[in-house]
Amino acid sequence: MKTLVILSSILGERSNSKQLADHLIARIKTSNPAAVVKVRDIGAQPIPYFDGNTAGALFTPAEARSVEQQRLVELSDSLVAELMEADRVVFAVPVYNFNLPAQFKSYLDHLARAGVTFRYTPEGVPEGLVKGKQVFVLTSRGGKAEGTPSDTLTPYLRQMLGFLGMTDVNFIAAEGMAMGEVAALEGLALAKQRIDALVPSAGQDALAA
């Protein structure tokens, strides 16, 4: 099983969402040392904003594209290809100012391509084409908002990922990261427990057999 991990925090090794992703990767590797895991850190290497030049490049016929337009299309193509190749996808997404980081929004904008990752049926109904993925969304936030109207990130990502065809999505949140050391440690511990329950280790697999 191939796993794609997308990190989007700007905090590098200090990131709580990355800590959750590292924990999940470790669980995967423990269960299957031969597992293939690809990590793309768009916090460290941001995806360019989806601007008019990018849209123009995608809508220009391949044979008429300039060198710069071809470069833009190749980036989008590579992001889509690695997503399509993955069986399991992990999105590590911190909450910035009540929603997702700008770099992760740019990433999603490059993925959302008519006829490639979604299409409209003759009846005008959207159909996602990124199917058959097990998805984990690992979030971290300074306060506590999970399950409340203040959580604007989860509904948006559920809708966006579903639009692209990813409906098997597990949301795991580490909350209270800015509410003191005790709250932060508790939030991370609870999130890791939820990861452990969803991604059994090799030893747990043996016990359950």
Coordinates of C-alpha atoms in Angstrom, one line a residue:
M1 CA 0.0 0.0 0.0
K2 CA 1.4 3.4 -1.0
T3 CA 0.9 6.3 1.4
L4 CA 1.2 9.9 0.4
V5 CA 1.7 12.4 3.3
I6 CA 1.1 16.1 2.7
L7 CA 2.6 18.4 5.4
S8 CA 1.4 22.0 5.4
S9 CA 2.6 23.7 8.6
I10 CA 5.1 26.6 8.4
L11 CA 6.6 25.5 11.7
G12 CA 8.8 22.6 10.5
E13 CA 9.9 20.3 13.3
R14 CA 7.9 22.4 15.9
S15 CA 4.6 21.6 14.1
N16 CA 2.0 19.7 16.1
S17 CA 0.3 18.5 12.9
K18 CA 3.6 17.1 11.7
Q19 CA 4.1 15.4 15.0
L20 CA 0.8 13.6 14.4
A21 CA 1.8 12.7 10.8
D22 CA 5.1 11.3 12.1
H23 CA 3.3 9.2 14.6
L24 CA 1.0 7.8 11.9
I25 CA 3.9 7.1 9.6
A26 CA 5.7 5.3 12.5
R27 CA 2.5 3.1 13.0
I28 CA 2.4 2.3 9.3
K29 CA 6.1 1.4 9.2
T30 CA 5.8 -0.8 12.4
S31 CA 2.9 -2.7 10.8
N32 CA 4.7 -3.0 7.5
P33 CA 8.4 -2.1 7.3
A34 CA 8.2 -2.4 3.5
A35 CA 5.4 0.2 3.2
V36 CA 6.0 2.9 0.7
V37 CA 5.6 6.4 2.2
K38 CA 6.1 9.6 0.2
V39 CA 6.2 12.9 2.0
R40 CA 5.6 16.3 0.4
D41 CA 6.2 19.3 2.7
I42 CA 4.3 22.2 1.2
G43 CA 5.0 24.3 4.3
A44 CA 8.7 24.2 3.5
Q45 CA 8.3 24.2 -0.2
P46 CA 4.9 26.0 -0.9
I47 CA 2.9 25.3 -4.0
P48 CA 2.5 28.5 -6.1
Y49 CA -0.8 30.3 -5.8
F50 CA -3.3 29.3 -8.5
D51 CA -3.4 32.5 -10.4
G52 CA -4.5 33.6 -13.9
N53 CA -1.2 32.4 -15.4
T54 CA -1.8 28.9 -14.0
A55 CA -5.4 28.8 -15.2
G56 CA -4.4 30.1 -18.6
A57 CA -1.7 27.4 -18.9
L58 CA -4.2 24.6 -18.1
F59 CA -6.7 25.8 -20.6
T60 CA -4.2 26.3 -23.4
P61 CA -3.8 23.3 -25.8
A62 CA -0.6 21.4 -25.1
E63 CA 0.9 22.1 -28.5
A64 CA 0.4 25.9 -28.0
R65 CA 1.8 26.2 -24.5
S66 CA 4.9 28.4 -23.8
V67 CA 7.8 27.0 -21.8
E68 CA 6.5 28.7 -18.7
Q69 CA 3.0 27.4 -19.2
Q70 CA 4.3 23.9 -19.7
R71 CA 6.2 24.2 -16.4
L72 CA 3.0 25.2 -14.6
V73 CA 1.1 22.3 -16.1
E74 CA 3.8 19.8 -15.2
L75 CA 3.6 20.9 -11.6
S76 CA -0.1 20.4 -11.4
D77 CA 0.2 17.1 -13.3
S78 CA 2.8 15.8 -10.9
L79 CA 0.6 16.7 -7.8
V80 CA -2.4 14.9 -9.4
A81 CA -0.3 11.9 -10.4
E82 CA 1.2 11.3 -6.9
L83 CA -2.3 11.6 -5.4
M84 CA -3.8 9.1 -7.9
E85 CA -1.0 6.6 -7.2
A86 CA -1.5 6.6 -3.5
D87 CA -3.8 4.1 -1.7
R88 CA -3.7 6.0 1.6
V89 CA -3.4 9.8 1.8
V90 CA -2.5 11.8 5.0
F91 CA -3.1 15.5 5.1
A92 CA -1.5 17.2 8.1
V93 CA -3.3 20.6 8.3
P94 CA -2.9 23.1 11.2
V95 CA -5.6 25.6 11.8
Y96 CA -4.5 29.2 11.0
N97 CA -6.9 32.0 11.7
F98 CA -9.9 29.6 11.9
N99 CA -9.2 27.8 8.7
L100 CA -6.6 25.9 6.6
P101 CA -3.2 27.4 5.7
A102 CA -2.9 29.3 2.4
Q103 CA -0.3 26.9 1.1
F104 CA -2.8 24.0 1.5
K105 CA -5.5 25.9 -0.3
S106 CA -3.1 26.4 -3.2
Y107 CA -2.4 22.7 -3.2
L108 CA -6.1 21.9 -3.4
D109 CA -6.6 24.4 -6.2
H110 CA -4.0 22.7 -8.3
L111 CA -5.7 19.3 -7.7
A112 CA -9.2 20.4 -8.6
R113 CA -9.2 20.0 -12.4
A114 CA -12.3 19.3 -14.5
G115 CA -12.0 16.1 -16.5
V116 CA -9.0 15.0 -14.4
T117 CA -10.0 14.8 -10.7
F118 CA -13.7 15.6 -11.1
R119 CA -16.3 15.8 -13.9
Y120 CA -19.9 16.7 -14.4
T121 CA -22.3 14.0 -15.6
P122 CA -24.7 14.8 -18.5
E123 CA -27.3 15.6 -15.8
G124 CA -24.9 18.3 -14.4
V125 CA -24.1 16.3 -11.2
P126 CA -20.5 16.6 -10.1
E127 CA -18.6 13.3 -9.8
G128 CA -15.2 13.0 -8.0
L129 CA -12.6 10.9 -9.9
V130 CA -10.1 10.5 -7.0
K131 CA -11.7 7.3 -5.7
G132 CA -10.7 4.4 -3.5
K133 CA -8.4 6.3 -1.1
Q134 CA -8.2 5.9 2.7
V135 CA -7.7 9.5 3.9
F136 CA -6.6 10.9 7.2
V137 CA -6.8 14.6 8.0
L138 CA -4.6 15.4 11.0
T139 CA -5.4 18.8 12.3
S140 CA -4.0 20.9 15.2
R141 CA -5.4 24.1 16.7
G142 CA -4.6 26.4 19.5
G143 CA -8.1 26.3 21.0
K144 CA -10.9 23.8 21.1
A145 CA -13.5 23.9 18.4
E146 CA -14.1 20.3 17.1
G147 CA -17.8 19.6 16.6
T148 CA -18.8 23.3 17.1
P149 CA -19.7 26.1 14.6
S150 CA -16.3 27.5 15.2
D151 CA -14.7 24.6 13.4
T152 CA -14.9 25.9 9.8
L153 CA -12.0 23.8 8.6
T154 CA -13.6 20.3 8.9
P155 CA -16.8 21.1 6.9
Y156 CA -14.8 22.7 4.1
L157 CA -12.4 19.9 3.8
R158 CA -15.1 17.2 4.0
Q159 CA -16.9 19.0 1.1
M160 CA -13.8 19.6 -1.0
L161 CA -12.3 16.2 -0.6
G162 CA -15.7 14.6 -1.2
F163 CA -16.1 16.7 -4.4
L164 CA -12.9 15.2 -5.6
G165 CA -14.1 11.7 -4.8
M166 CA -12.4 11.1 -1.4
T167 CA -15.2 10.0 0.9
D168 CA -13.4 7.6 3.3
V169 CA -12.0 10.4 5.4
N170 CA -10.9 10.2 9.1
F171 CA -10.6 13.6 10.8
I172 CA -8.3 13.5 13.9
A173 CA -7.7 16.8 15.8
A174 CA -5.2 17.7 18.4
E175 CA -6.8 20.6 20.2
G176 CA -5.8 23.0 23.0
M177 CA -2.2 23.5 21.7
A178 CA -2.1 27.1 22.9
M179 CA -4.0 26.5 26.2
G180 CA -1.0 25.6 28.3
E181 CA 1.4 22.7 28.5
V182 CA -1.0 20.3 30.2
A183 CA -3.8 20.9 27.7
A184 CA -1.4 20.6 24.7
L185 CA 0.0 17.3 25.9
E186 CA -3.5 16.0 26.6
G187 CA -4.6 17.1 23.1
L188 CA -1.7 15.4 21.4
A189 CA -2.1 12.2 23.4
L190 CA -5.8 11.9 22.6
A191 CA -5.1 12.5 18.9
K192 CA -2.4 9.8 18.9
Q193 CA -4.8 7.4 20.6
R194 CA -7.3 7.9 17.8
I195 CA -4.6 7.3 15.3
D196 CA -3.6 4.1 17.1
A197 CA -7.1 2.9 17.0
L198 CA -7.4 3.5 13.2
V199 CA -3.9 2.2 12.3
P200 CA -3.2 -1.0 14.3
S201 CA 0.4 -2.0 14.8
A202 CA 1.8 -5.4 13.8
G203 CA 1.4 -6.6 17.4
Q204 CA -2.2 -5.5 17.6
D205 CA -2.9 -7.2 14.3
A206 CA -1.5 -10.5 15.7
L207 CA -3.6 -10.2 18.9
A208 CA -6.8 -9.6 16.8
A209 CA -6.1 -12.5 14.5

